[in-house]
Coordinates of C-alpha atoms in Angstrom, one line a residue:
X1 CA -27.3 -0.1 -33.0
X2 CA -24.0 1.2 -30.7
X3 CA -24.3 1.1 -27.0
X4 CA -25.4 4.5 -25.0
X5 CA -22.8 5.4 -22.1
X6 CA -23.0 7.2 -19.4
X7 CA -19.4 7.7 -18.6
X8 CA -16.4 7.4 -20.6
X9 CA -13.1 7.4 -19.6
X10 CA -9.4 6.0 -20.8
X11 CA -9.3 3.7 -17.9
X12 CA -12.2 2.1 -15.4
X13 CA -11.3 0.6 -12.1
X14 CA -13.9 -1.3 -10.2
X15 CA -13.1 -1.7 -6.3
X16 CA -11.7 1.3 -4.6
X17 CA -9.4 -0.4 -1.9
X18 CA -5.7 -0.5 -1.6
X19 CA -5.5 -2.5 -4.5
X20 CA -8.1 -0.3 -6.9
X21 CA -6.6 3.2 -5.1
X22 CA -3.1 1.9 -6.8
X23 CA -4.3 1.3 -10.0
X24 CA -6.1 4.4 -10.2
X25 CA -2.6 6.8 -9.1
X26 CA -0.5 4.2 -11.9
X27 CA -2.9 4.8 -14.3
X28 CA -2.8 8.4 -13.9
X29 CA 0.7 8.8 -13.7
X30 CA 1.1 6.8 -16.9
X31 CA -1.1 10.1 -17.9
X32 CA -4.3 7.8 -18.7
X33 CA -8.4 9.7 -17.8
X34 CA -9.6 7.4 -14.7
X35 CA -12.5 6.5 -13.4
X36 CA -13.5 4.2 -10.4
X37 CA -16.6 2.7 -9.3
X38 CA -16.9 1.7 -6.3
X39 CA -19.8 -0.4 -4.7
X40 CA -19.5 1.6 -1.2
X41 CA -17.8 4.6 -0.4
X42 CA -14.4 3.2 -0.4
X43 CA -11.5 1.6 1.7
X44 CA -13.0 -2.2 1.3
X45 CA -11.5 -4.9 2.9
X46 CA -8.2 -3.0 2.8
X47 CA -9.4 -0.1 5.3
X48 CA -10.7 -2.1 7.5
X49 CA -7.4 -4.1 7.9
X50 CA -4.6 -3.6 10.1
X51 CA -2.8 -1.7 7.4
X52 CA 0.1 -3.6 7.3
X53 CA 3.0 -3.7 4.6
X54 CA 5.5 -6.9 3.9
X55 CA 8.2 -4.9 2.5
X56 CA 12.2 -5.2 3.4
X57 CA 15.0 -5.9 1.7
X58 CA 16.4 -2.4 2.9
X59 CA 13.8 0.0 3.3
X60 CA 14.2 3.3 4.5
X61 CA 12.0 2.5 7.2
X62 CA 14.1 -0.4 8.0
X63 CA 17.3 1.4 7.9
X64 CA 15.9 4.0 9.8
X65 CA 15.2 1.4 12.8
X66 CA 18.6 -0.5 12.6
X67 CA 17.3 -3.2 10.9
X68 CA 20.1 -4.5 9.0
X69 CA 17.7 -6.4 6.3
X70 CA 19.1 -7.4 2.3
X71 CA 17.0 -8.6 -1.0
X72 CA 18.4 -11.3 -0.7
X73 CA 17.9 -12.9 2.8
X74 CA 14.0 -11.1 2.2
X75 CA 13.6 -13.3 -1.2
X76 CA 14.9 -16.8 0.5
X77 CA 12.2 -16.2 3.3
X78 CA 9.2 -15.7 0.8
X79 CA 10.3 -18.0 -1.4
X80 CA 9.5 -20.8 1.5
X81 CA 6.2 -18.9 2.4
X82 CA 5.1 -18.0 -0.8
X83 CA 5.5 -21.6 -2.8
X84 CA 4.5 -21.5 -6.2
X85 CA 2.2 -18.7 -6.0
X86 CA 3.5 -17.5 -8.6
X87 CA 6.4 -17.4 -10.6
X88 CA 10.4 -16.7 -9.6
X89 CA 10.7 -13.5 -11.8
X90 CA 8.1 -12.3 -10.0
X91 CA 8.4 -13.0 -6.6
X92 CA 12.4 -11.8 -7.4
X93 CA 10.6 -8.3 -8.9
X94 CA 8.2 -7.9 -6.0
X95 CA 11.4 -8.0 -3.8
X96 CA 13.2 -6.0 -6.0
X97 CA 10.7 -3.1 -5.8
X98 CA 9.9 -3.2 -2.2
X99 CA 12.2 0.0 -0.9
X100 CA 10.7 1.7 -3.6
X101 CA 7.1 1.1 -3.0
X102 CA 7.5 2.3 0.1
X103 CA 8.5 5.6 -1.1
X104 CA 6.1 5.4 -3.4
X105 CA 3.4 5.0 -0.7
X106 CA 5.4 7.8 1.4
X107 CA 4.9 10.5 -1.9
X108 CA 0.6 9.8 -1.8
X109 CA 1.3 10.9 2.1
X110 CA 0.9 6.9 3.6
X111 CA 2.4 7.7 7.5
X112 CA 5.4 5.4 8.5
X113 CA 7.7 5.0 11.9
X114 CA 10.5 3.1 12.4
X115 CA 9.7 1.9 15.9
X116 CA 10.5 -1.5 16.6
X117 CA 8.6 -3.9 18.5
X118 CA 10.9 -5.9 21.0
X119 CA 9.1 -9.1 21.6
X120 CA 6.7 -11.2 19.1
X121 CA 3.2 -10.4 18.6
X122 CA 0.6 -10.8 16.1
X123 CA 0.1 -7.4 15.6
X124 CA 2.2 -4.2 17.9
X125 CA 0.2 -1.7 19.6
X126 CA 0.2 1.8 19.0
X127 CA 3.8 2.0 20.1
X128 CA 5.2 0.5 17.8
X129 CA 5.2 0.2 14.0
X130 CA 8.0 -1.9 12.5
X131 CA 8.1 -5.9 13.7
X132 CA 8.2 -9.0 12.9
X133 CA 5.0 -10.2 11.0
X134 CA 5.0 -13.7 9.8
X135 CA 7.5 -16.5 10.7
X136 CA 10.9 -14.7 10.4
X137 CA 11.6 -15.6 14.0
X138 CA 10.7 -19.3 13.9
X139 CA 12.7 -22.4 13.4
X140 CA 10.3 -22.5 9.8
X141 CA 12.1 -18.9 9.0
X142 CA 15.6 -19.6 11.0
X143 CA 16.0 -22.8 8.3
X144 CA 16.1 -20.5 5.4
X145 CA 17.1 -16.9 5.9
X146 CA 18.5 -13.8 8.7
X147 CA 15.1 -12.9 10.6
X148 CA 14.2 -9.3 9.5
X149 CA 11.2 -7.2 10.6
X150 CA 9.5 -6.7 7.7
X151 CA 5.9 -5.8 9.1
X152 CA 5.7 -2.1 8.2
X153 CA 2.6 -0.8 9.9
X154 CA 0.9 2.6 8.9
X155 CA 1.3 4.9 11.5
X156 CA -2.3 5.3 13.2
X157 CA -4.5 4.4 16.2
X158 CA -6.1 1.1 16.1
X159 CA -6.2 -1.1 13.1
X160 CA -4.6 1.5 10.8
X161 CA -5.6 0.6 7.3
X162 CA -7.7 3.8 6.9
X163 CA -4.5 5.8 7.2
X164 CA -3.7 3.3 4.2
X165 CA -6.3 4.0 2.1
X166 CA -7.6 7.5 3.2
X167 CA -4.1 9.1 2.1
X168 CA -4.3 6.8 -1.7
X169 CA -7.6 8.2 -1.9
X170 CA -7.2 11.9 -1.2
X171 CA -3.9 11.5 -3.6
X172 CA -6.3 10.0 -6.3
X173 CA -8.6 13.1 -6.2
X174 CA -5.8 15.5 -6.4
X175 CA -5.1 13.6 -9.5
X176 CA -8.3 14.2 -11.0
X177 CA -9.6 10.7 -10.5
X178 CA -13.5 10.6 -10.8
X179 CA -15.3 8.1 -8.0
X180 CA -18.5 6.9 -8.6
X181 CA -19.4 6.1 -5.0
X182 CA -22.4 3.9 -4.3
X183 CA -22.2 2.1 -7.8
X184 CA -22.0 -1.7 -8.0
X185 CA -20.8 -3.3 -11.4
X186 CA -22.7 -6.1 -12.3
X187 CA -21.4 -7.0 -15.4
X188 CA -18.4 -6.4 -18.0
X189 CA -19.4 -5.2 -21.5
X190 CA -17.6 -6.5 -24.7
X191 CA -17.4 -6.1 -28.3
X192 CA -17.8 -8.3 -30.9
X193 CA -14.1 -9.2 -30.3
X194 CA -14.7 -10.3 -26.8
X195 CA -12.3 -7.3 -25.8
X196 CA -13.8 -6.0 -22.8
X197 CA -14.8 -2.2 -23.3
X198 CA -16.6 -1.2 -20.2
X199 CA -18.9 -1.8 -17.3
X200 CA -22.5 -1.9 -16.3
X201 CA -23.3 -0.9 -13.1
X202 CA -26.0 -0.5 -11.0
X203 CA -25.9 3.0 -9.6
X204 CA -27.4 5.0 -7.0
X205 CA -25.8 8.4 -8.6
X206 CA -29.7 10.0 -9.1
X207 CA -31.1 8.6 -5.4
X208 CA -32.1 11.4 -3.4
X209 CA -29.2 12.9 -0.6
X210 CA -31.1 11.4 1.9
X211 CA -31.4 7.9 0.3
X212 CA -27.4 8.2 -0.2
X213 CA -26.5 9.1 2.9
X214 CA -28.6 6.2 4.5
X215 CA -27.2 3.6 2.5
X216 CA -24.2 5.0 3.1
X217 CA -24.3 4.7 7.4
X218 CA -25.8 1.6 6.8
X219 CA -22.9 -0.1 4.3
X220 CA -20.4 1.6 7.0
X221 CA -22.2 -0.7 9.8
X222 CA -22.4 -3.6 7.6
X223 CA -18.5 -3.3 7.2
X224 CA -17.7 -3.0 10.8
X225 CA -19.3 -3.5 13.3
X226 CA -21.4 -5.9 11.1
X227 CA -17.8 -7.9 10.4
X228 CA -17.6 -9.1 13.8
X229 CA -21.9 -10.0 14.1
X230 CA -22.9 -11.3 11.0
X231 CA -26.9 -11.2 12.0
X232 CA -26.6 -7.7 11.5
X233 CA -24.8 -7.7 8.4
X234 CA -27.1 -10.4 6.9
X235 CA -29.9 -7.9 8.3
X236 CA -28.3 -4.7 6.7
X237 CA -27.3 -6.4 3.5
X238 CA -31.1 -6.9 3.2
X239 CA -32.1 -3.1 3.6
X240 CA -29.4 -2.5 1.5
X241 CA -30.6 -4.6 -1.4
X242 CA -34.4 -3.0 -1.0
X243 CA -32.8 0.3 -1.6
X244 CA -30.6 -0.2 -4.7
X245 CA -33.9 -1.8 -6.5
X246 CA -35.9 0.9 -5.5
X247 CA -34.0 3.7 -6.0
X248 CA -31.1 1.9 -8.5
X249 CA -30.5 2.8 -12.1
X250 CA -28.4 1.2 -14.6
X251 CA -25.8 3.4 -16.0
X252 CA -22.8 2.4 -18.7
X253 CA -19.1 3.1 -18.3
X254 CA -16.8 3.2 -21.4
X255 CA -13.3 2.4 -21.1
X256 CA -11.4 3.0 -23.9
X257 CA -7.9 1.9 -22.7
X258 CA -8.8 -0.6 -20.0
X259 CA -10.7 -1.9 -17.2
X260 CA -9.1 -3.0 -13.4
X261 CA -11.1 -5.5 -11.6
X262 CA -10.2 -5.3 -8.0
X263 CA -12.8 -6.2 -6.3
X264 CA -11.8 -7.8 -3.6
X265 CA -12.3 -11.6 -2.8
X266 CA -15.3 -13.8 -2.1
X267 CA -15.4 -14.4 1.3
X268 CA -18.4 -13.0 2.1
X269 CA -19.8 -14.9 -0.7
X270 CA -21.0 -18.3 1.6
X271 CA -22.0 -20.6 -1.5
X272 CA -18.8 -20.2 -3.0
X273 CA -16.9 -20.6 0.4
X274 CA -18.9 -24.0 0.6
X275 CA -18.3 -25.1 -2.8
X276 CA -14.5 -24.1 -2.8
X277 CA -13.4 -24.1 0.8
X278 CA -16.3 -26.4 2.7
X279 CA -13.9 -26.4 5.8
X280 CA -13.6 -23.1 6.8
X281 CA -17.1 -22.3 7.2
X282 CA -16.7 -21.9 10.6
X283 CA -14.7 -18.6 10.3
X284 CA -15.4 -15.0 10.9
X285 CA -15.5 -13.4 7.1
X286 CA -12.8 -11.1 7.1
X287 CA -14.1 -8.2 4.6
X288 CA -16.7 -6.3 3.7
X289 CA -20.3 -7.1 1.8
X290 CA -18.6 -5.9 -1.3
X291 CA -16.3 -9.5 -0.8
X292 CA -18.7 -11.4 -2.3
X293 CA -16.8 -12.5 -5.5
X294 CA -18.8 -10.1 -8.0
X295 CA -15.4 -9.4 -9.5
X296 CA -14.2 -12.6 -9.7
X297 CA -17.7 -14.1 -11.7
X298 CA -17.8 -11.4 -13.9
X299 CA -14.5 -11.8 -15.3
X300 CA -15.7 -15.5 -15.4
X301 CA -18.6 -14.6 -17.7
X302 CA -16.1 -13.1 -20.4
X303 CA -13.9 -16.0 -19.9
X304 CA -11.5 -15.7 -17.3
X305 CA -9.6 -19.1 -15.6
X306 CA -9.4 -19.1 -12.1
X307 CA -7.1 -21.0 -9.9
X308 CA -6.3 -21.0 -6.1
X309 CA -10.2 -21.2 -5.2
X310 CA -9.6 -23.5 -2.5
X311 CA -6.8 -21.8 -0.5
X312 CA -8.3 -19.7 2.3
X313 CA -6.2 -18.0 5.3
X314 CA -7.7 -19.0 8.9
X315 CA -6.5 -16.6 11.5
X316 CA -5.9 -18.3 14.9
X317 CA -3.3 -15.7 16.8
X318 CA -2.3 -17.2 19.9
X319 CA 0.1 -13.7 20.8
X320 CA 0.5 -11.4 22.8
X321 CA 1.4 -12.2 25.2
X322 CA 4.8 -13.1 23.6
X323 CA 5.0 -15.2 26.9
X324 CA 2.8 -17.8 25.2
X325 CA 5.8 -18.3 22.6
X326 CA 6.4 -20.4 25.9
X327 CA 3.1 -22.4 25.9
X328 CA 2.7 -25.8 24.1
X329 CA 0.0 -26.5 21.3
X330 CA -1.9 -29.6 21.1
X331 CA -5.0 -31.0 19.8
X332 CA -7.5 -33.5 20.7
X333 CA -5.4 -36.2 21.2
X334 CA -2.7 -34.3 23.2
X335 CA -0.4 -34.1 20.4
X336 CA 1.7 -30.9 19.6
X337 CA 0.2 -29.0 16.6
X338 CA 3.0 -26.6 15.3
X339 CA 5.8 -24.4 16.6
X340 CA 4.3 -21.8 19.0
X341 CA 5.9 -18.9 17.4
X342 CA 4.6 -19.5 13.8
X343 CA 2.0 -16.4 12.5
X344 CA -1.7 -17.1 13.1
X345 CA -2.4 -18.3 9.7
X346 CA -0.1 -21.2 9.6
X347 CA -1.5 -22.1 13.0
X348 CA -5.2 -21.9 11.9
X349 CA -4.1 -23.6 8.4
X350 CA -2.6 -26.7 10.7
X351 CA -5.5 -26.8 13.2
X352 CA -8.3 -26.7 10.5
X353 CA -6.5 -29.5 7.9
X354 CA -4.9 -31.6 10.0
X355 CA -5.9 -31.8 13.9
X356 CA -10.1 -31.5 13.2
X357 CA -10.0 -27.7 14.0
X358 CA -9.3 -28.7 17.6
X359 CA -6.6 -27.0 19.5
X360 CA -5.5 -25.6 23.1
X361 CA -2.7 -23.6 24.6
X362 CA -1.2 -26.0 27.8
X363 CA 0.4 -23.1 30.1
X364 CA 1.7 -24.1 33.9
X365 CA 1.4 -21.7 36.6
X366 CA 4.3 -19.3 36.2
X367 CA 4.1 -19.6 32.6
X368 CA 0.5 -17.8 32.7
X369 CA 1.0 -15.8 35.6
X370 CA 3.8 -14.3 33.2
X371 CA 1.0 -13.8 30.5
X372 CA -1.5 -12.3 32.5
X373 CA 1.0 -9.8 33.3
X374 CA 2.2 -9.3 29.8
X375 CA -1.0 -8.3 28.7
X376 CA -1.8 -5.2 30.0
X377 CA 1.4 -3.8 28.3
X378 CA 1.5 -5.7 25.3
X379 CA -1.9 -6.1 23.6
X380 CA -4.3 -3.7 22.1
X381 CA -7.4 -3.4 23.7
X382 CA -9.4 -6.1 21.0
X383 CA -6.3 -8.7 21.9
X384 CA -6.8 -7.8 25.8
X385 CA -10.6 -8.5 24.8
X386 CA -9.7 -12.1 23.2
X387 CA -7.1 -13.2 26.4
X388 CA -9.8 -12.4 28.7
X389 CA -11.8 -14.5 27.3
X390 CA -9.7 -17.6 26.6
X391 CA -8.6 -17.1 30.3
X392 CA -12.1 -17.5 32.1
X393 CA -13.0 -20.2 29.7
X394 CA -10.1 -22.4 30.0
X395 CA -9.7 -25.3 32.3
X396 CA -7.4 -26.2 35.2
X397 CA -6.1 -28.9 36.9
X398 CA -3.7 -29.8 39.4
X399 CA -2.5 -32.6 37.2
X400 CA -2.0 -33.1 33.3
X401 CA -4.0 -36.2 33.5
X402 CA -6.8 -34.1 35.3
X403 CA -6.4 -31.0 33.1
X404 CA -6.4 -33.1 30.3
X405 CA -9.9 -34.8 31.3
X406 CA -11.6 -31.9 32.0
X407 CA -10.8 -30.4 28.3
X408 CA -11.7 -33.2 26.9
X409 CA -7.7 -34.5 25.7
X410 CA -6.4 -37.7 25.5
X411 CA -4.7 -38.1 28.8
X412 CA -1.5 -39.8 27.8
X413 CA -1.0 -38.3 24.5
X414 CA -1.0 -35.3 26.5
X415 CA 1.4 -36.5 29.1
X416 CA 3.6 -38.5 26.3
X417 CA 3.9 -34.7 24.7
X418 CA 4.7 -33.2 27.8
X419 CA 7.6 -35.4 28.4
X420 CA 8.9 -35.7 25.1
X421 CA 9.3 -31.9 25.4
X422 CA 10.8 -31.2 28.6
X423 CA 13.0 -33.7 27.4
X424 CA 14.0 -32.1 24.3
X425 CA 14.8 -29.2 26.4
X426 CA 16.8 -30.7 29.3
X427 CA 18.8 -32.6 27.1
X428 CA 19.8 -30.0 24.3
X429 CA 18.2 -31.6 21.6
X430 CA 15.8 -29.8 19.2
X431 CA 12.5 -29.3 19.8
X432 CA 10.1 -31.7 18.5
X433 CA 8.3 -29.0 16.4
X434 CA 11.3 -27.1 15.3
X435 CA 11.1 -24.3 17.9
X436 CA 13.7 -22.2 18.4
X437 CA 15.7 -23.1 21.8
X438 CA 15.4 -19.4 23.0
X439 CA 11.6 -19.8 23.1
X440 CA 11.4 -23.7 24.4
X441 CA 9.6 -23.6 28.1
X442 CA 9.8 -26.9 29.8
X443 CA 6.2 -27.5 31.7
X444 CA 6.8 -27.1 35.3
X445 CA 4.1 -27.9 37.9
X446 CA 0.8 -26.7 38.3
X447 CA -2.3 -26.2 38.6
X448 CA -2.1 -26.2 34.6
X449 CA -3.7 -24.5 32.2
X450 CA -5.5 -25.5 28.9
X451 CA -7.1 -22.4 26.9
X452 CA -9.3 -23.1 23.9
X453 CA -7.9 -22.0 20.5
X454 CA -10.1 -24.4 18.5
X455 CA -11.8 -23.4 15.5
X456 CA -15.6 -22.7 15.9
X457 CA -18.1 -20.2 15.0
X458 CA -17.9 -18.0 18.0
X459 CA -18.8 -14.4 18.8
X460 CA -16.2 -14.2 21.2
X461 CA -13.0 -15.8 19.9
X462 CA -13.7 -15.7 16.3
X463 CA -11.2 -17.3 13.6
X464 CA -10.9 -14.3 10.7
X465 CA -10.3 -15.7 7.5
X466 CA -10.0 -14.3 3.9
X467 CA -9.8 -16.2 0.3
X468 CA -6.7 -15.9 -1.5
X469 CA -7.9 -17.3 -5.0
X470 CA -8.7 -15.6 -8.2
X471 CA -8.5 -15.1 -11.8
X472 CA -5.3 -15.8 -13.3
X473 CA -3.2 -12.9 -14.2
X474 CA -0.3 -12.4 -16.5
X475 CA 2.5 -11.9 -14.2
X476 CA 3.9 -9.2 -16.6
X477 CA 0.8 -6.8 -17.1
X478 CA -2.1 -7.9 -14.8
X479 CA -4.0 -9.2 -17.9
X480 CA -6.6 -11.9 -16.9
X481 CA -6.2 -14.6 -18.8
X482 CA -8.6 -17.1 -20.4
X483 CA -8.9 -21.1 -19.8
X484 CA -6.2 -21.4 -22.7
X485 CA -3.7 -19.2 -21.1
X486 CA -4.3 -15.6 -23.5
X487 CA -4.9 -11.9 -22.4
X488 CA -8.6 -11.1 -22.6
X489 CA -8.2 -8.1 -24.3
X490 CA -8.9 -5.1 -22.3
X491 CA -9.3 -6.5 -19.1
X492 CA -6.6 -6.2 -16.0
X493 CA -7.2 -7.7 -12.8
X494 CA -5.1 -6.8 -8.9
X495 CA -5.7 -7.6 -5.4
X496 CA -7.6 -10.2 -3.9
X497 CA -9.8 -10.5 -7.4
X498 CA -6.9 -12.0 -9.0
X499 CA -3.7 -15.0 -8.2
X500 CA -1.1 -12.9 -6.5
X501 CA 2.1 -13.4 -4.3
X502 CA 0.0 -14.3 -1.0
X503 CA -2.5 -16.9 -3.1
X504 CA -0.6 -19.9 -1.6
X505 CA 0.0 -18.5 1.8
X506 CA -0.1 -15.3 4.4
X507 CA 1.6 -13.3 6.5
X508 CA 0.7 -10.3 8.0
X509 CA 0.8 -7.4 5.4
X510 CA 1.6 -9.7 2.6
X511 CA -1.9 -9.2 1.1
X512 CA -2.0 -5.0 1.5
X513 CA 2.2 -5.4 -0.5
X514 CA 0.6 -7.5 -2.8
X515 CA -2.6 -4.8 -3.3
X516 CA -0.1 -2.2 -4.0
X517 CA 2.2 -4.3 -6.2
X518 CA -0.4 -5.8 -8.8
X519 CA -3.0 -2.8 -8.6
X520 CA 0.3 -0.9 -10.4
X521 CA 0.9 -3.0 -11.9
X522 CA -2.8 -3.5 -13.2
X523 CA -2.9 0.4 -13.7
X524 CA 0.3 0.8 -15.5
X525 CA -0.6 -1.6 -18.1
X526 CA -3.9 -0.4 -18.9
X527 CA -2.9 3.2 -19.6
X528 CA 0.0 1.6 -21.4
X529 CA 0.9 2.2 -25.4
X530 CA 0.1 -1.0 -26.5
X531 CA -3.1 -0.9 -25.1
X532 CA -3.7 2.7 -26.1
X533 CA -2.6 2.0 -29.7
X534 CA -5.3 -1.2 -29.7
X535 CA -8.4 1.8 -28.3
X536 CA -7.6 3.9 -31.4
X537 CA -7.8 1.2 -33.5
X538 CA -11.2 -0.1 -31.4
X539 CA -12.7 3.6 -31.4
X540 CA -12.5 3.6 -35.1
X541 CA -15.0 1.4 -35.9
X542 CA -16.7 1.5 -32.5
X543 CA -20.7 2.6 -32.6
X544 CA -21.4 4.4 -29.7
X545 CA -23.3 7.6 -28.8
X546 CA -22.0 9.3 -25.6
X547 CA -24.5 10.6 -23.0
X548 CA -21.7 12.0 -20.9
X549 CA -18.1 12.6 -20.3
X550 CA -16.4 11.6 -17.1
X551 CA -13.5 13.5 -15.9
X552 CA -9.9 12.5 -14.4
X553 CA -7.3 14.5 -16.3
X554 CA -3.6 13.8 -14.3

């Protein structure tokens, strides 16, 4: 007897972030019927973000701002960053495209402004939204390519990923993409092929308004503030739960084309953290409740390969203020951890797998007189918020030796440090970590400081991480792929669900480019011929009685 469904469509996207949003316009354009399901009410991981885009090589933005920036010098940078992620022709396409996924963002109404940042931050504020967001500026950048600002921010108050997704979304729906909001998919249906041709979900589509609306305040709270004080996600995720069993029906969705999984990642999923990533338990889980590898383990159960699982990005920004590209980082025994001006994640990557999570900032009296000046100017408030309190719990001390004893550092490996830099610096020679001579500081006299940049659970200072593992994609289509290295028919996988350009390592925006990049990618090749010729063929000998008719015409 043929499956009932609820829903059909040509192609289904599950997830309805940056990455899902992208799919969803591609597949439209390529003039495919869409619908998505989305566990929440949309945005994900990706609204919630800082709504930043790597992209360069000569975008408009870029030219706009003076930014003299080429392919090639944008390609030799994130070939270093991105390793073996994934493979040349790609990373070379991903380059390629990047003016032009720009203007594609532009045309769904994403805001841009070429206003550059002049000094190095971890993430502008609101006056600025073009700058420098990974390494490009540090001796690990300098040894390969021109520095370029790359970091295109969204144009929008705060953390601007909402005026990321909000404007894909609103696009979508002009398009006549169908959302099933509140609707988690639970598992992926095939046929007796193993092609995958649609989705199960649990849905709250028939729950009263009232039931809706409170789960949907309740997911918003879960997502933020709930990010940042996990008992109360834990605590909503539990109300949450009790009202998709009570008022939760099962409902099928056929795809006749294709289905997207982007789903996000799973690092709000703590047993798979501990089983793939034990060692960065200690982090704040960057994402929403919806990051809890749902999309990853169902393509599992038709047969996707995975790879990546281990890699996780820790987050341990140590500017503004950019007079810290001044400071010297060391760890317990007092020696220096990485070059100062290195992005956060290659900092909190260093700290966690090599120096025992243990790190502080050593600043001498001018140096964070400077600092405390700087930030009033040059941090958003939540970066004011983290200074303030890295200031009134650090140590001081007249001396290194007494600094040092007080934090609880070596005393002469600090010292030895210490001297081996000022050295470095008073005799011309290159820094001992590789950083650049216009940033080099030497340590003057005191009293000195030592802040704490360790990583440790803390509601305070927390270390923001996100997984960058997933199923394995063809780099071509976005087909997952199966332990032997062939397309599982009908299924397409983008974003944080699947291996991408960022699954080695991160930069700022890298992640939301790579969203963009695949989830087209993704969408694209569902609606695509070859996959449309191989539904007509399915959907002649398919058994199936149709209970309703989902629209999404382009």
């Amino acid at each position: 007897m043929g499956l009932e469904w609820d829903l059909t469509a040509d192609v289904v996207v599950v997830g309805y972030g940056a990455a899902g949003a992208s799919a969803a316009l591609a597949a439209t354009e390529a003039g495919a019927q869409v619908v998505v399901l989305e566990r929440f009410n949309g945005g994900g991981a990706s609204a919630l973000s800082g709504g930043i885009i790597y992209a360069g090589g000569g975008t408009s933005v870029q030219r706009e701002a003076g930014v003299r920036d080429t392919p090639e010098q944008m390609l030799a940078y994130l070939e270093r960053e991105v390793g073996t992620a994934v493979t040349p022709a790609t990373l070379r396409r991903f380059v390629d495209e990047s003016p032009a996924m720009i203007e594609w963002l532009k045309g769904h109404g994403v805001p841009f402004e070429a206003s550059l940042c002049p000094y190095k931050t971890s993430y502008p504020n609101d006056s600025y939204y073009l700058y420098y967001s990974g390494s490009e500026v540090s001796g690990y950048g300098r040894e390969v390519a021109e520095p370029a600002q790359r970091g295109h921010r969204v144009k929008g108050k705060g953390t601007s990923g909402k005026q990321l997704t909000g404007p894909l979304a609103a696009s979508a729906a002009r398009r006549g993409v169908r959302v099933e909001t509140l609707t988690t998919a639970t598992r992926l249906i095939t046929d007796d092929n193993g092609e995958v041709i649609g989705v199960e979900c649990r849905s709250l589509r028939d729950a009263p308004g009232r039931v809706r609306d409170r789960y949907s305040r309740m997911a918003k709270a879960a997502a933020k503030p709930g990010i940042y004080y996990p008992p109360l996600r834990k605590s909503l995720e539990k109300r949450l739960d009790l009202l998709d069993r009570r008022y939760g029906t099962t409902i099928r969705v056929r795809a006749s084309r294709g289905v997207v999984v982007s789903a996000g990642g799973f690092i709000a999923n703590r047993a798979m953290l501990a089983e793939y990533g034990p060692q960065y338990r200690a982090g704040l889980a960057l994402g929403t409740t919806g990051d809890d590898g749902s999309g990853i383990l169902m393509a599992r159960q038709v047969g996707a390969a995975t790879d990546h699982m281990g890699n996780v990005s820790a987050w341990r920004f140590i500017l503004p203020p950019s007079a810290f590209t001044g400071s010297v980082l060391v760890d317990a025994h007092g020696r220096r951890v990485i070059d100062e001006t290195r992005y956060g994640a290659a900092v909190g990557n260093k700290l966690i797998n090599e120096h025992e999570g243990k790190g502080w900032l050593l600043a001498d009296a001018r140096l964070m007189r400077t600092a405390i000046e700087q930030i009033r100017t040059q941090a958003t408030w939540f970066q004011r918020a983290q200074f303030e309190v890295m200031r009134r719990n650090a140590v001081r001390g007249a001396t290194l030796e007494a600094v040092a004893a007080k934090a609880g550092i070596d005393p002469a490996g600090l010292r030895a440090t210490v001297d081996a830099h000022n050295a470095a610096i008073e005799h011309g020679t290159p820094d001992p970590v590789g950083k650049p001579a216009e940033f080099t500081e030497p340590v003057r006299s005191g009293p000195y400081w030592l802040l704490d940049v360790g990583i440790k659970p803390s509601l305070t200072n927390p270390c923001p991480m996100l997984t960058l593992g997933g199923v394995v994609v063809d780099e071509q289509t976005g087909a997952v792929k199966n332990a032997e290295g062939d397309d599982i028919p009908g299924l397409f996988a983008a974003g944080r669900t699947a291996v991408g350009i960022c699954s080695d390592s991160y930069v700022s925006g890298l992640s939301l480019a790579d969203c963009v990049f695949s989830g087209r990618r993704a969408g694209r090749s569902a609606a695509g011929e070859q996959v449309a010729a191989r539904a007509t063929a399915t959907e002649a000998v398919a058994s199936v009685t149709t209970k309703g008719t989902g629209s999404g015409a382009s």
